[in-house]
Amino acid sequence: MSPAHKLCMIPGPIEFHEDVLQAMATPATSHVAPNFIPAFGESIELLRKVLFTTGQPFIIAGSGTLGWDMTACNLVEAGEDVLVCNSGYFGDRFGECLETYGAKVTHLRVPIGESPKLAAVAAALKAKKFKAITITHVDTSTGVLSDIKGIAEVVRTESPETLVIVDGVCSVGSEEIRMDAWGIDVVVTASQKALGAPPGLCIMGVSERAIGVFKARKTPVANYYANWNRWLPIMNAYESRKPSYFATPAVQNVFALHVSLKQIVEQGVEQRFVAHKEASAKAKKFIHDLGLTLVPTKVEHAANGMSAVYYPEGVAATDLLPKLAAHGIVAAGGLHVEIAPKYFRIGHMGISVTEPERGHLDATLNALKASLAECGYKGAL
Amino acid sequence: MSPAHKLCMIPGPIEFHEDVLQAMATPATSHVAPNFIPAFGESIELLRKVLFTTGQPFIIAGSGTLGWDMTACNLVEAGEDVLVCNSGYFGDRFGECLETYGAKVTHLRVPIGESPKLAAVAAALKAKKFKAITITHVDTSTGVLSDIKGIAEVVRTESPETLVIVDGVCSVGSEEIRMDAWGIDVVVTASQKALGAPPGLCIMGVSERAIGVFKARKTPVANYYANWNRWLPIMNAYESRKPSYFATPAVQNVFALHVSLKQIVEQGVEQRFVAHKEASAKAKKFIHDLGLTLVPTKVEHAANGMSAVYYPEGVAATDLLPKLAAHGIVAAGGLHVEIAPKYFRIGHMGISVTEPERGHLDATLNALKASLAECGYKGAL
């Protein structure tokens, strides 16, 4: 760690393992080099283990946002209806993306801090036939965790053909996801959150069923770079340990992702879920004991990889965040437009929770307590 | 350089400076961190110097291919005509991308190894009104260099409103480009070629005129991630040294690009053009003296950053490339589908030519001579 480095305790990018960072500095390597092809191919295989799926992973140069385009342009045809379970900023944005490709979007909105209710999802599915339903697993803007297992069950009961699409950008690697067992068709994510690698890769898992729906499209895909017809042969080639080319992959980022995925699978995906739940419980108890209030209205639907917390009375963003930074902790401000100045966000994902001996979470919570005191907050300190 | 590292002498990714690689291993940093914002903002400013433009640069997580989507979806509206100067594989692909967004594409094809002729461009522009013309500056598949200055002059004479769009993926940083002086509206490029950074960033320069055409669109942009309406405020914010968010940037890749752009501008862009011409002349003379033939039919329209070379009689791809690799040199096979097994490609860009004391080019040429001899080639050895 460089001396000037502050701990990056935001809900992504997160702190990286030293071996991951070292992989980012891999010397120049051809995208069809004998050492790169197996790293890419094995990353695809490892993603299946992380997502508990026999489906098709994708690893593409871009950001998680590109995964929305990939979902919208490949799986939805113009004029088809999509139900968006909207628990914050990212539901709004995913809806906009779907509309760009001609989807007719119905938002099932919940108040800030609430998670989508199963009964409301069931009622919406009874009222109209939807090609797909999208759920933001963890809305990074509010820290709300949606019950994707429960929602997928409701979908399979009420409307079995509806594709279940999960925005897992802020959940893959920190929250429990079992794609095949739970009947989830698409998981969109990115490299820089609980997968523990630097930003720059759009990552997806797509069920065999969804690939079948894609292949049965009646209209052409209205996007060039995001078109799975171009990427499926590439993913298949790398997995078969063969060279192929559509667009130059982000070689160093893929090497880094490969290192992180190997660590995740070797340490155990199940154990990772437990570690994130325990770290989150510790963080939430500390926050509660300080007399602070979470943005999620109930701890049962609060994310395990992050905490969104209201500033206590008399403490403002401009006070607390710089004080945390002075203690060596980078936290994030609010993002949801309706409450942005009223809350802050802390990430607790990846090595900061799976390797507690690093002391990241303790340092963060202690810095929070000290910074609040410096802000003049007495509360429950 | 790691002991196992072979020199990556393909037409991108290219060899990186040690400081660039070190920047790739920057510890976890927020995309709105006080040390990241100025690195991003200054990279935008430096790109203006590299491209000789007052226009708008873009730096986006993705590959160069994404730049085609950005051009096609933002600047062309469905039903508009586009003239594609097609000098190889990448002209075909850019044409496909344009058609995806509804453009009516006319290909001005030249035989393999030839560059587009000015008279043919003039005739095509007289025959029909085109919204835009695209030119692959260096077609990485053939090593052909197109005369973008000459073509832009013809456009300004024959059809002044036509947008001049240059695919500079394999030319920015190695070939002379003067966007404003030559009347070029768009340059699409990527991080991993002569800009000297690892792959993972789509990079563009867009003229003020083209931004005006974009803002005057009549129809909405049919793409979400590539939509400039979302990216213009982000680029403006970073350049103004303010935080902003649409999609998480590839933080480490941007730090690395920043280091490379600073080196390029500090060493002098003009001097860089000269260095690439000199290195190319040396490589081409060596290749000629070996009795080998370039894919470009004339050295006047051969790229300065790479050489595409036919195998001599009796030498095959399966023979030469592994022998070069055994000498520590990674070269690339053919890419143009009609002649792919008949030729190979060598990159000579970036630090491999601007820092000749590293000996990359000499090592490559000597390895080529030795490998040909090992293949049983007598020729002019």
mmCIF file of N, CA and C in Angstrom, chain A residues 178-235:
data_model
loop_
_atom_site.group_PDB
_atom_site.id
_atom_site.type_symbol
_atom_site.label_atom_id
_atom_site.label_comp_id
_atom_site.label_asym_id
_atom_site.label_seq_id
_atom_site.Cartn_x
_atom_site.Cartn_y
_atom_site.Cartn_z
ATOM 1 N N ARG A 178 -27.868 -17.504 -6.375
ATOM 2 C CA ARG A 178 -27.783 -18.868 -6.928
ATOM 3 C C ARG A 178 -28.632 -18.882 -8.187
ATOM 4 N N MET A 179 -27.984 -18.505 -9.280
ATOM 5 C CA MET A 179 -28.723 -18.262 -10.529
ATOM 6 C C MET A 179 -29.638 -19.423 -10.903
ATOM 7 N N ASP A 180 -29.076 -20.604 -11.053
ATOM 8 C CA ASP A 180 -29.872 -21.711 -11.575
ATOM 9 C C ASP A 180 -30.916 -22.179 -10.563
ATOM 10 N N ALA A 181 -30.519 -22.337 -9.305
ATOM 11 C CA ALA A 181 -31.453 -22.843 -8.295
ATOM 12 C C ALA A 181 -32.616 -21.881 -8.077
ATOM 13 N N TRP A 182 -32.352 -20.607 -8.189
ATOM 14 C CA TRP A 182 -33.395 -19.613 -7.939
ATOM 15 C C TRP A 182 -34.146 -19.218 -9.226
ATOM 16 N N GLY A 183 -33.696 -19.704 -10.371
ATOM 17 C CA GLY A 183 -34.377 -19.380 -11.621
ATOM 18 C C GLY A 183 -34.119 -17.973 -12.117
ATOM 19 N N ILE A 184 -32.887 -17.535 -11.960
ATOM 20 C CA ILE A 184 -32.528 -16.186 -12.423
ATOM 21 C C ILE A 184 -31.884 -16.286 -13.802
ATOM 22 N N ASP A 185 -32.318 -15.414 -14.720
ATOM 23 C CA ASP A 185 -31.875 -15.528 -16.109
ATOM 24 C C ASP A 185 -30.675 -14.668 -16.452
ATOM 25 N N VAL A 186 -30.592 -13.511 -15.845
ATOM 26 C CA VAL A 186 -29.463 -12.624 -16.156
ATOM 27 C C VAL A 186 -28.971 -11.984 -14.867
ATOM 28 N N VAL A 187 -27.659 -11.986 -14.693
ATOM 29 C CA VAL A 187 -27.041 -11.171 -13.640
ATOM 30 C C VAL A 187 -26.045 -10.237 -14.332
ATOM 31 N N VAL A 188 -26.243 -8.958 -14.132
ATOM 32 C CA VAL A 188 -25.332 -7.931 -14.656
ATOM 33 C C VAL A 188 -24.428 -7.490 -13.520
ATOM 34 N N THR A 189 -23.125 -7.475 -13.750
ATOM 35 C CA THR A 189 -22.261 -6.925 -12.714
ATOM 36 C C THR A 189 -21.027 -6.267 -13.332
ATOM 37 N N ALA A 190 -20.070 -5.946 -12.495
ATOM 38 C CA ALA A 190 -18.864 -5.252 -12.954
ATOM 39 C C ALA A 190 -17.717 -5.712 -12.071
ATOM 40 N N SER A 191 -16.508 -5.356 -12.485
ATOM 41 C CA SER A 191 -15.326 -5.892 -11.814
ATOM 42 C C SER A 191 -15.008 -5.241 -10.474
ATOM 43 N N GLN A 192 -15.481 -3.997 -10.269
ATOM 44 C CA GLN A 192 -14.887 -3.182 -9.200
ATOM 45 C C GLN A 192 -15.599 -3.239 -7.857
ATOM 46 N N LYS A 193 -16.600 -4.083 -7.737
ATOM 47 C CA LYS A 193 -17.252 -4.133 -6.418
ATOM 48 C C LYS A 193 -16.798 -5.433 -5.752
ATOM 49 N N ALA A 194 -17.737 -6.257 -5.274
ATOM 50 C CA ALA A 194 -17.304 -7.383 -4.443
ATOM 51 C C ALA A 194 -16.546 -8.454 -5.222
ATOM 52 N N LEU A 195 -16.408 -8.324 -6.533
ATOM 53 C CA LEU A 195 -15.525 -9.240 -7.262
ATOM 54 C C LEU A 195 -14.059 -8.856 -7.077
ATOM 55 N N GLY A 196 -13.816 -7.689 -6.504
ATOM 56 C CA GLY A 196 -12.482 -7.376 -5.991
ATOM 57 C C GLY A 196 -11.422 -7.019 -7.011
ATOM 58 N N ALA A 197 -11.806 -6.557 -8.179
ATOM 59 C CA ALA A 197 -10.826 -6.153 -9.191
ATOM 60 C C ALA A 197 -11.054 -4.684 -9.546
ATOM 61 N N PRO A 198 -10.102 -4.044 -10.204
ATOM 62 C CA PRO A 198 -10.305 -2.650 -10.582
ATOM 63 C C PRO A 198 -11.447 -2.482 -11.592
ATOM 64 N N PRO A 199 -12.008 -1.296 -11.684
ATOM 65 C CA PRO A 199 -13.084 -1.053 -12.649
ATOM 66 C C PRO A 199 -12.584 -1.154 -14.082
ATOM 67 N N GLY A 200 -13.485 -1.446 -15.007
ATOM 68 C CA GLY A 200 -13.139 -1.503 -16.431
ATOM 69 C C GLY A 200 -13.730 -2.693 -17.142
ATOM 70 N N LEU A 201 -14.395 -3.598 -16.385
ATOM 71 C CA LEU A 201 -14.990 -4.767 -17.024
ATOM 72 C C LEU A 201 -16.471 -4.858 -16.704
ATOM 73 N N CYS A 202 -17.261 -5.036 -17.753
ATOM 74 C CA CYS A 202 -18.667 -5.393 -17.633
ATOM 75 C C CYS A 202 -18.731 -6.918 -17.588
ATOM 76 N N ILE A 203 -19.432 -7.447 -16.593
ATOM 77 C CA ILE A 203 -19.473 -8.891 -16.384
ATOM 78 C C ILE A 203 -20.927 -9.335 -16.299
ATOM 79 N N MET A 204 -21.242 -10.417 -16.973
ATOM 80 C CA MET A 204 -22.618 -10.912 -16.953
ATOM 81 C C MET A 204 -22.646 -12.420 -16.815
ATOM 82 N N GLY A 205 -23.748 -12.907 -16.260
ATOM 83 C CA GLY A 205 -24.085 -14.322 -16.327
ATOM 84 C C GLY A 205 -25.464 -14.418 -16.960
ATOM 85 N N VAL A 206 -25.614 -15.281 -17.968
ATOM 86 C CA VAL A 206 -26.889 -15.393 -18.693
ATOM 87 C C VAL A 206 -27.294 -16.858 -18.729
ATOM 88 N N SER A 207 -28.520 -17.151 -18.316
ATOM 89 C CA SER A 207 -28.997 -18.540 -18.265
ATOM 90 C C SER A 207 -29.120 -19.122 -19.672
ATOM 91 N N GLU A 208 -29.092 -20.456 -19.719
ATOM 92 C CA GLU A 208 -29.285 -21.114 -21.014
ATOM 93 C C GLU A 208 -30.639 -20.742 -21.609
ATOM 94 N N ARG A 209 -31.652 -20.628 -20.739
ATOM 95 C CA ARG A 209 -32.985 -20.241 -21.193
ATOM 96 C C ARG A 209 -32.953 -18.861 -21.868
ATOM 97 N N ALA A 210 -32.254 -17.918 -21.257
ATOM 98 C CA ALA A 210 -32.191 -16.563 -21.816
ATOM 99 C C ALA A 210 -31.415 -16.560 -23.137
ATOM 100 N N ILE A 211 -30.374 -17.376 -23.215
ATOM 101 C CA ILE A 211 -29.648 -17.471 -24.487
ATOM 102 C C ILE A 211 -30.592 -18.018 -25.568
ATOM 103 N N GLY A 212 -31.449 -18.962 -25.185
ATOM 104 C CA GLY A 212 -32.448 -19.489 -26.127
ATOM 105 C C GLY A 212 -33.416 -18.399 -26.581
ATOM 106 N N VAL A 213 -33.877 -17.578 -25.643
ATOM 107 C CA VAL A 213 -34.775 -16.461 -25.990
ATOM 108 C C VAL A 213 -34.053 -15.499 -26.934
ATOM 109 N N PHE A 214 -32.778 -15.243 -26.638
ATOM 110 C CA PHE A 214 -31.977 -14.364 -27.510
ATOM 111 C C PHE A 214 -31.896 -14.938 -28.922
ATOM 112 N N LYS A 215 -31.612 -16.228 -29.007
ATOM 113 C CA LYS A 215 -31.432 -16.835 -30.336
ATOM 114 C C LYS A 215 -32.737 -16.892 -31.129
ATOM 115 N N ALA A 216 -33.871 -16.819 -30.430
ATOM 116 C CA ALA A 216 -35.175 -16.878 -31.108
ATOM 117 C C ALA A 216 -35.726 -15.490 -31.442
ATOM 118 N N ARG A 217 -34.911 -14.442 -31.275
ATOM 119 C CA ARG A 217 -35.379 -13.082 -31.579
ATOM 120 C C ARG A 217 -35.935 -12.998 -32.991
ATOM 121 N N LYS A 218 -36.918 -12.128 -33.159
ATOM 122 C CA LYS A 218 -37.482 -11.905 -34.492
ATOM 123 C C LYS A 218 -36.858 -10.701 -35.180
ATOM 124 N N THR A 219 -36.328 -9.770 -34.396
ATOM 125 C CA THR A 219 -35.758 -8.549 -34.978
ATOM 126 C C THR A 219 -34.254 -8.504 -34.706
ATOM 127 N N PRO A 220 -33.515 -7.810 -35.561
ATOM 128 C CA PRO A 220 -32.063 -7.742 -35.339
ATOM 129 C C PRO A 220 -31.719 -6.943 -34.072
ATOM 130 N N VAL A 221 -30.574 -7.210 -33.527
ATOM 131 C CA VAL A 221 -30.095 -6.502 -32.338
ATOM 132 C C VAL A 221 -29.684 -5.087 -32.751
ATOM 133 N N ALA A 222 -30.243 -4.084 -32.066
ATOM 134 C CA ALA A 222 -30.030 -2.691 -32.477
ATOM 135 C C ALA A 222 -28.830 -2.056 -31.781
ATOM 136 N N ASN A 223 -27.741 -2.781 -31.718
ATOM 137 C CA ASN A 223 -26.509 -2.270 -31.106
ATOM 138 C C ASN A 223 -25.381 -3.103 -31.696
ATOM 139 N N TYR A 224 -24.239 -2.495 -31.913
ATOM 140 C CA TYR A 224 -23.121 -3.236 -32.518
ATOM 141 C C TYR A 224 -22.209 -3.819 -31.443
ATOM 142 N N TYR A 225 -21.645 -2.953 -30.599
ATOM 143 C CA TYR A 225 -20.655 -3.407 -29.613
ATOM 144 C C TYR A 225 -21.267 -4.364 -28.588
ATOM 145 N N ALA A 226 -22.538 -4.157 -28.245
ATOM 146 C CA ALA A 226 -23.162 -4.963 -27.182
ATOM 147 C C ALA A 226 -23.851 -6.220 -27.707
ATOM 148 N N ASN A 227 -23.786 -6.465 -28.992
ATOM 149 C CA ASN A 227 -24.515 -7.570 -29.626
ATOM 150 C C ASN A 227 -23.898 -8.925 -29.267
ATOM 151 N N TRP A 228 -24.688 -9.766 -28.598
ATOM 152 C CA TRP A 228 -24.167 -11.072 -28.187
ATOM 153 C C TRP A 228 -23.797 -11.959 -29.364
ATOM 154 N N ASN A 229 -24.385 -11.734 -30.529
ATOM 155 C CA ASN A 229 -23.963 -12.531 -31.691
ATOM 156 C C ASN A 229 -22.472 -12.379 -31.948
ATOM 157 N N ARG A 230 -21.936 -11.226 -31.602
ATOM 158 C CA ARG A 230 -20.502 -11.019 -31.799
ATOM 159 C C ARG A 230 -19.692 -11.571 -30.631
ATOM 160 N N TRP A 231 -20.265 -11.556 -29.437
ATOM 161 C CA TRP A 231 -19.495 -11.936 -28.248
ATOM 162 C C TRP A 231 -19.572 -13.417 -27.914
ATOM 163 N N LEU A 232 -20.676 -14.076 -28.257
ATOM 164 C CA LEU A 232 -20.781 -15.507 -27.920
ATOM 165 C C LEU A 232 -19.631 -16.316 -28.518
ATOM 166 N N PRO A 233 -19.310 -16.132 -29.814
ATOM 167 C CA PRO A 233 -18.173 -16.905 -30.355
ATOM 168 C C PRO A 233 -16.854 -16.580 -29.646
ATOM 169 N N ILE A 234 -16.713 -15.345 -29.186
ATOM 170 C CA ILE A 234 -15.471 -14.950 -28.511
ATOM 171 C C ILE A 234 -15.376 -15.650 -27.155
ATOM 172 N N MET A 235 -16.465 -15.620 -26.392
ATOM 173 C CA MET A 235 -16.453 -16.277 -25.069
ATOM 174 C C MET A 235 -16.229 -17.778 -25.245
#
